[in-house]
């Protein structure tokens, strides 16, 4: 059996194409002067430093600003500026998939030209205003640092405490629900098993294939009963995955994975029972980088899988 997966992503400036599902993060907050009064018209700029992508907003009459649909990851540099006030900067901000990070700026009047003020902020990943219910975020570092037998999204959904296997139809059950009640999206596009042909709810899993290469995924989030009205279409869990994007730095990787009967067994103990001979080989390459710095980037991934698994048939004569 041979399968080839090809993923190609083009990112132009700060624009994205959105479909149903969560694919981005948001930056929100409030700006006030030293007396606590709203500072209307303050300019807020969020710079995604690896790609040079900029997002902007202006504080409204109550001092609030909102920057929706920004790229996940980072680091970001967020700058607040207003004529006659000292510019404030928050650096080293990293955003998770679906997160709404809240920032507050207190601007001081400036009688003369001053140097830029750098504000460092530390947030709590578990308890903060951006969380809308129980959720688990799986970053690229976690994906690279944890074992995965099938190199599947399903292997990392198990990291959430509310997930279990072997419930109902045998797939991933979240919060006790059948796996077919989960909603799975990749870059906002629905990837559910619409006809119920696969045990784990992912298209193609019954044939041993995956909808997308694991090396092309940047982050996975698993949502359990969020109270955010923008997230829904499930009664089990919401499983969102987003693919990598190119940056201003040209980078890539090559990989090769192999499994056979020497890495598996049927039983444990002093004399374990061996499996019948089989093999599964996966190899691929990914690359991403700039086409026009700060404006146009690309990312591509190609993966090939070759496997051979014997089928055992028992014939009973009468």
XYZ file of C-alpha atoms in Angstrom:
318
model
C 0.000 0.000 0.000
C 1.399 3.359 -0.999
C 0.038 6.767 -0.021
C 1.328 10.247 -0.744
C 0.268 13.364 1.163
C 1.003 16.826 -0.194
C 0.366 20.029 1.739
C 0.939 23.479 0.202
C 0.141 26.751 1.944
C 0.593 30.304 0.638
C 0.296 33.209 3.069
C -0.090 36.703 1.591
C 0.518 39.612 3.962
C -1.785 39.459 6.947
C -4.735 37.938 5.088
C -6.126 34.459 5.742
C -8.938 32.414 4.278
C -11.370 31.328 6.983
C -13.917 28.573 7.156
C -15.831 27.014 10.001
C -13.599 26.265 12.985
C -10.927 27.995 15.014
C -7.695 28.729 13.128
C -6.378 31.911 14.764
C -6.012 33.834 18.032
C -7.137 37.302 19.179
C -5.645 40.247 21.048
C -7.935 42.436 23.139
C -7.461 45.008 25.888
C -7.938 48.513 27.189
C -5.898 51.728 27.149
C -6.152 54.417 29.825
C -4.126 57.393 31.025
C -2.471 57.675 34.439
C -5.823 58.741 35.961
C -7.670 55.714 34.603
C -9.594 57.635 31.923
C -9.994 55.957 28.499
C -7.406 57.162 25.996
C -9.493 57.345 22.837
C -7.640 56.901 19.538
C -4.546 55.142 20.882
C -2.896 53.131 18.109
C -2.189 49.468 18.872
C 0.138 47.543 16.541
C 0.919 43.820 16.943
C 3.983 42.648 14.990
C 4.495 38.926 14.318
C 8.279 39.059 14.363
C 9.126 35.797 12.490
C 7.079 36.788 9.397
C 6.928 40.593 9.713
C 3.109 40.492 9.591
C 1.477 43.490 11.317
C -2.007 43.823 12.790
C -3.471 47.113 13.994
C -6.355 48.582 15.938
C -7.440 51.883 17.515
C -8.900 52.306 21.000
C -12.615 53.176 20.961
C -14.524 55.732 23.091
C -14.232 53.465 26.134
C -10.550 52.743 25.570
C -11.062 49.164 24.375
C -9.249 47.703 21.376
C -9.703 44.404 19.545
C -7.399 42.647 17.073
C -9.115 39.430 15.913
C -7.850 36.670 13.631
C -4.095 36.951 14.215
C -1.600 34.187 13.515
C -0.936 31.748 16.316
C 2.530 31.427 17.795
C 4.970 34.291 17.952
C 6.817 36.001 19.395
C 4.731 39.152 18.990
C 5.712 42.730 19.824
C 2.679 44.820 20.789
C 3.074 48.609 20.712
C 0.682 51.235 22.102
C 1.297 54.846 21.015
C -0.507 58.184 21.306
C 0.648 61.745 20.649
C 1.878 63.351 23.866
C 2.184 60.067 25.744
C 5.030 57.648 26.273
C 5.029 54.701 23.891
C 4.629 51.333 25.581
C 5.787 47.985 24.223
C 5.082 44.413 25.305
C 7.482 41.839 23.879
C 7.805 38.056 23.677
C 4.088 37.345 23.409
C 3.146 33.875 22.141
C -0.468 33.085 21.302
C -2.137 29.678 21.355
C -4.775 28.415 18.949
C -8.171 29.935 19.806
C -6.752 32.109 22.603
C -8.044 35.622 23.374
C -5.162 37.357 25.181
C -6.039 40.450 27.225
C -3.609 43.360 27.682
C -3.988 46.615 29.611
C -1.946 49.747 28.933
C -1.588 52.687 31.311
C -0.141 55.630 29.353
C 1.863 58.387 30.998
C 2.063 61.922 29.609
C 5.364 62.890 28.079
C 6.688 66.439 28.333
C 9.648 65.629 26.120
C 10.798 62.928 23.771
C 11.589 59.836 25.832
C 13.010 56.471 25.020
C 10.666 53.585 24.374
C 9.288 51.900 27.508
C 9.372 48.109 27.431
C 6.739 46.298 29.491
C 7.205 42.577 30.135
C 4.098 40.593 31.015
C 3.685 37.034 32.240
C 0.306 35.328 31.880
C -1.109 32.231 33.480
C -1.745 29.587 30.815
C -4.470 27.920 32.881
C -6.425 30.768 34.457
C -6.873 33.896 32.359
C -9.636 35.911 30.713
C -8.895 34.396 27.303
C -10.021 30.891 28.237
C -13.626 29.931 27.534
C -13.814 26.504 29.127
C -11.741 23.352 29.510
C -9.243 22.979 26.675
C -5.856 21.518 25.830
C -3.359 23.060 23.408
C -0.760 20.847 21.742
C 2.076 22.903 20.268
C 4.609 21.868 17.630
C 7.186 21.307 20.399
C 4.860 18.840 22.136
C 4.139 17.074 18.834
C 7.868 16.720 18.135
C 8.699 15.653 21.693
C 6.099 12.897 22.176
C 5.905 9.440 20.583
C 3.205 8.670 18.044
C 2.764 5.159 16.696
C 0.389 6.125 13.899
C 1.630 9.720 13.445
C -1.983 10.783 13.726
C -3.874 13.731 15.213
C -5.730 11.135 17.273
C -2.535 10.216 19.164
C -2.290 13.761 20.565
C -5.987 14.208 21.334
C -5.364 11.625 24.085
C -3.296 14.239 25.940
C -6.463 15.973 27.132
C -7.701 14.544 30.473
C -11.296 14.295 29.213
C -10.371 12.003 26.296
C -10.597 8.207 26.319
C -10.318 5.446 23.721
C -12.404 2.366 23.122
C -15.741 4.007 23.999
C -18.746 3.586 21.720
C -17.446 2.859 18.223
C -13.843 2.577 19.400
C -12.616 6.070 18.518
C -11.637 9.006 20.729
C -14.394 9.768 23.224
C -14.333 13.240 24.793
C -16.371 13.922 27.926
C -18.007 10.500 27.585
C -19.521 11.133 24.153
C -19.276 8.887 21.112
C -16.397 9.911 18.830
C -18.852 10.729 16.020
C -20.112 13.652 18.127
C -16.687 15.337 17.896
C -16.050 18.097 15.370
C -12.657 17.899 13.643
C -11.337 20.811 11.565
C -8.028 21.428 9.796
C -7.376 25.083 8.964
C -11.074 25.666 9.565
C -12.216 23.033 7.044
C -14.386 20.258 8.442
C -12.698 16.817 8.405
C -15.363 14.700 10.068
C -16.213 11.151 9.075
C -19.574 12.068 7.540
C -20.628 8.490 6.721
C -19.365 6.771 9.883
C -17.003 4.452 8.018
C -13.967 4.964 10.264
C -13.553 3.949 13.886
C -11.779 7.093 15.116
C -13.822 9.713 13.228
C -10.982 10.795 10.905
C -11.466 10.353 7.144
C -9.337 7.562 5.720
C -8.342 5.994 9.034
C -9.973 2.670 8.140
C -7.436 2.348 5.297
C -4.508 3.309 7.535
C -4.067 6.806 6.084
C -4.310 10.273 7.630
C -5.977 13.411 6.212
C -2.752 15.436 6.622
C 0.877 14.830 7.489
C 1.669 15.320 11.177
C 4.833 17.239 10.225
C 2.686 19.888 8.490
C 0.705 20.687 11.669
C 1.701 23.651 13.839
C -0.771 23.289 16.689
C -3.776 21.269 17.831
C -6.423 22.392 20.310
C -9.023 20.204 21.995
C -12.071 22.058 23.350
C -14.487 20.607 25.889
C -17.796 22.453 26.405
C -16.599 26.019 25.673
C -19.022 28.798 26.562
C -17.832 30.984 23.671
C -20.708 31.313 21.154
C -18.231 31.350 18.252
C -17.272 27.729 18.952
C -19.711 24.910 18.445
C -21.004 22.172 16.107
C -20.123 19.430 18.596
C -21.432 17.772 21.752
C -18.285 15.750 22.404
C -15.131 17.738 21.714
C -13.926 20.312 19.228
C -10.610 19.221 17.698
C -8.917 22.023 15.741
C -5.623 21.752 13.891
C -3.777 24.425 11.920
C -0.943 23.884 9.468
C 2.449 25.529 9.533
C 3.083 28.759 7.617
C 6.180 30.218 6.051
C 8.171 32.981 7.751
C 10.974 35.340 6.760
C 13.464 32.559 7.526
C 13.944 29.687 5.086
C 13.695 26.450 7.057
C 12.682 22.848 6.587
C 13.207 19.254 7.657
C 13.450 15.734 6.299
C 12.265 12.664 8.185
C 11.976 8.897 7.993
C 10.004 6.554 10.258
C 9.809 2.767 10.175
C 7.884 0.119 12.130
C 7.959 -3.652 11.780
C 7.388 -6.808 13.817
C 10.629 -6.198 15.758
C 9.079 -3.090 17.368
C 5.757 -4.698 18.299
C 4.376 -7.697 20.151
C 1.085 -9.326 21.060
C 1.824 -10.187 24.702
C 4.102 -9.183 27.573
C 6.290 -11.377 29.743
C 9.409 -13.496 29.486
C 8.335 -15.178 26.257
C 6.262 -12.589 24.385
C 4.312 -13.707 21.356
C 5.628 -12.168 18.179
C 3.470 -10.588 15.510
C 3.466 -11.749 11.923
C 6.003 -9.947 9.701
C 4.878 -6.488 8.579
C 6.370 -3.090 7.879
C 5.287 0.534 7.728
C 7.626 3.166 6.302
C 6.952 6.906 6.213
C 9.301 9.489 4.785
C 8.897 13.078 3.700
C 10.189 16.603 3.629
C 8.830 20.036 4.482
C 10.090 23.514 3.624
C 8.851 27.042 4.248
C 10.188 30.523 3.716
C 9.702 33.959 2.177
C 8.787 34.782 -1.406
C 8.594 38.521 -0.687
C 9.860 39.370 2.800
C 7.121 40.575 5.190
C 4.483 40.133 2.462
C 4.368 36.727 0.784
C 5.414 33.377 2.245
C 5.111 29.719 1.282
C 5.036 26.352 3.013
C 5.054 22.900 1.406
C 5.118 19.360 2.748
C 5.168 16.042 0.919
C 5.013 12.651 2.598
C 4.967 9.083 1.276
C 3.942 5.978 3.149
C 4.621 2.372 2.142
C 3.191 -0.434 4.240
C 2.623 -4.171 4.094
C 0.378 -5.925 6.586
C -0.545 -9.629 6.251
C -4.208 -10.616 6.478
C -4.878 -13.781 8.458
C -7.802 -15.887 7.252
C -9.000 -18.933 9.147
C -10.577 -21.674 7.046
C -12.777 -24.168 8.875
C -13.818 -27.316 7.048
C -16.966 -29.195 7.902
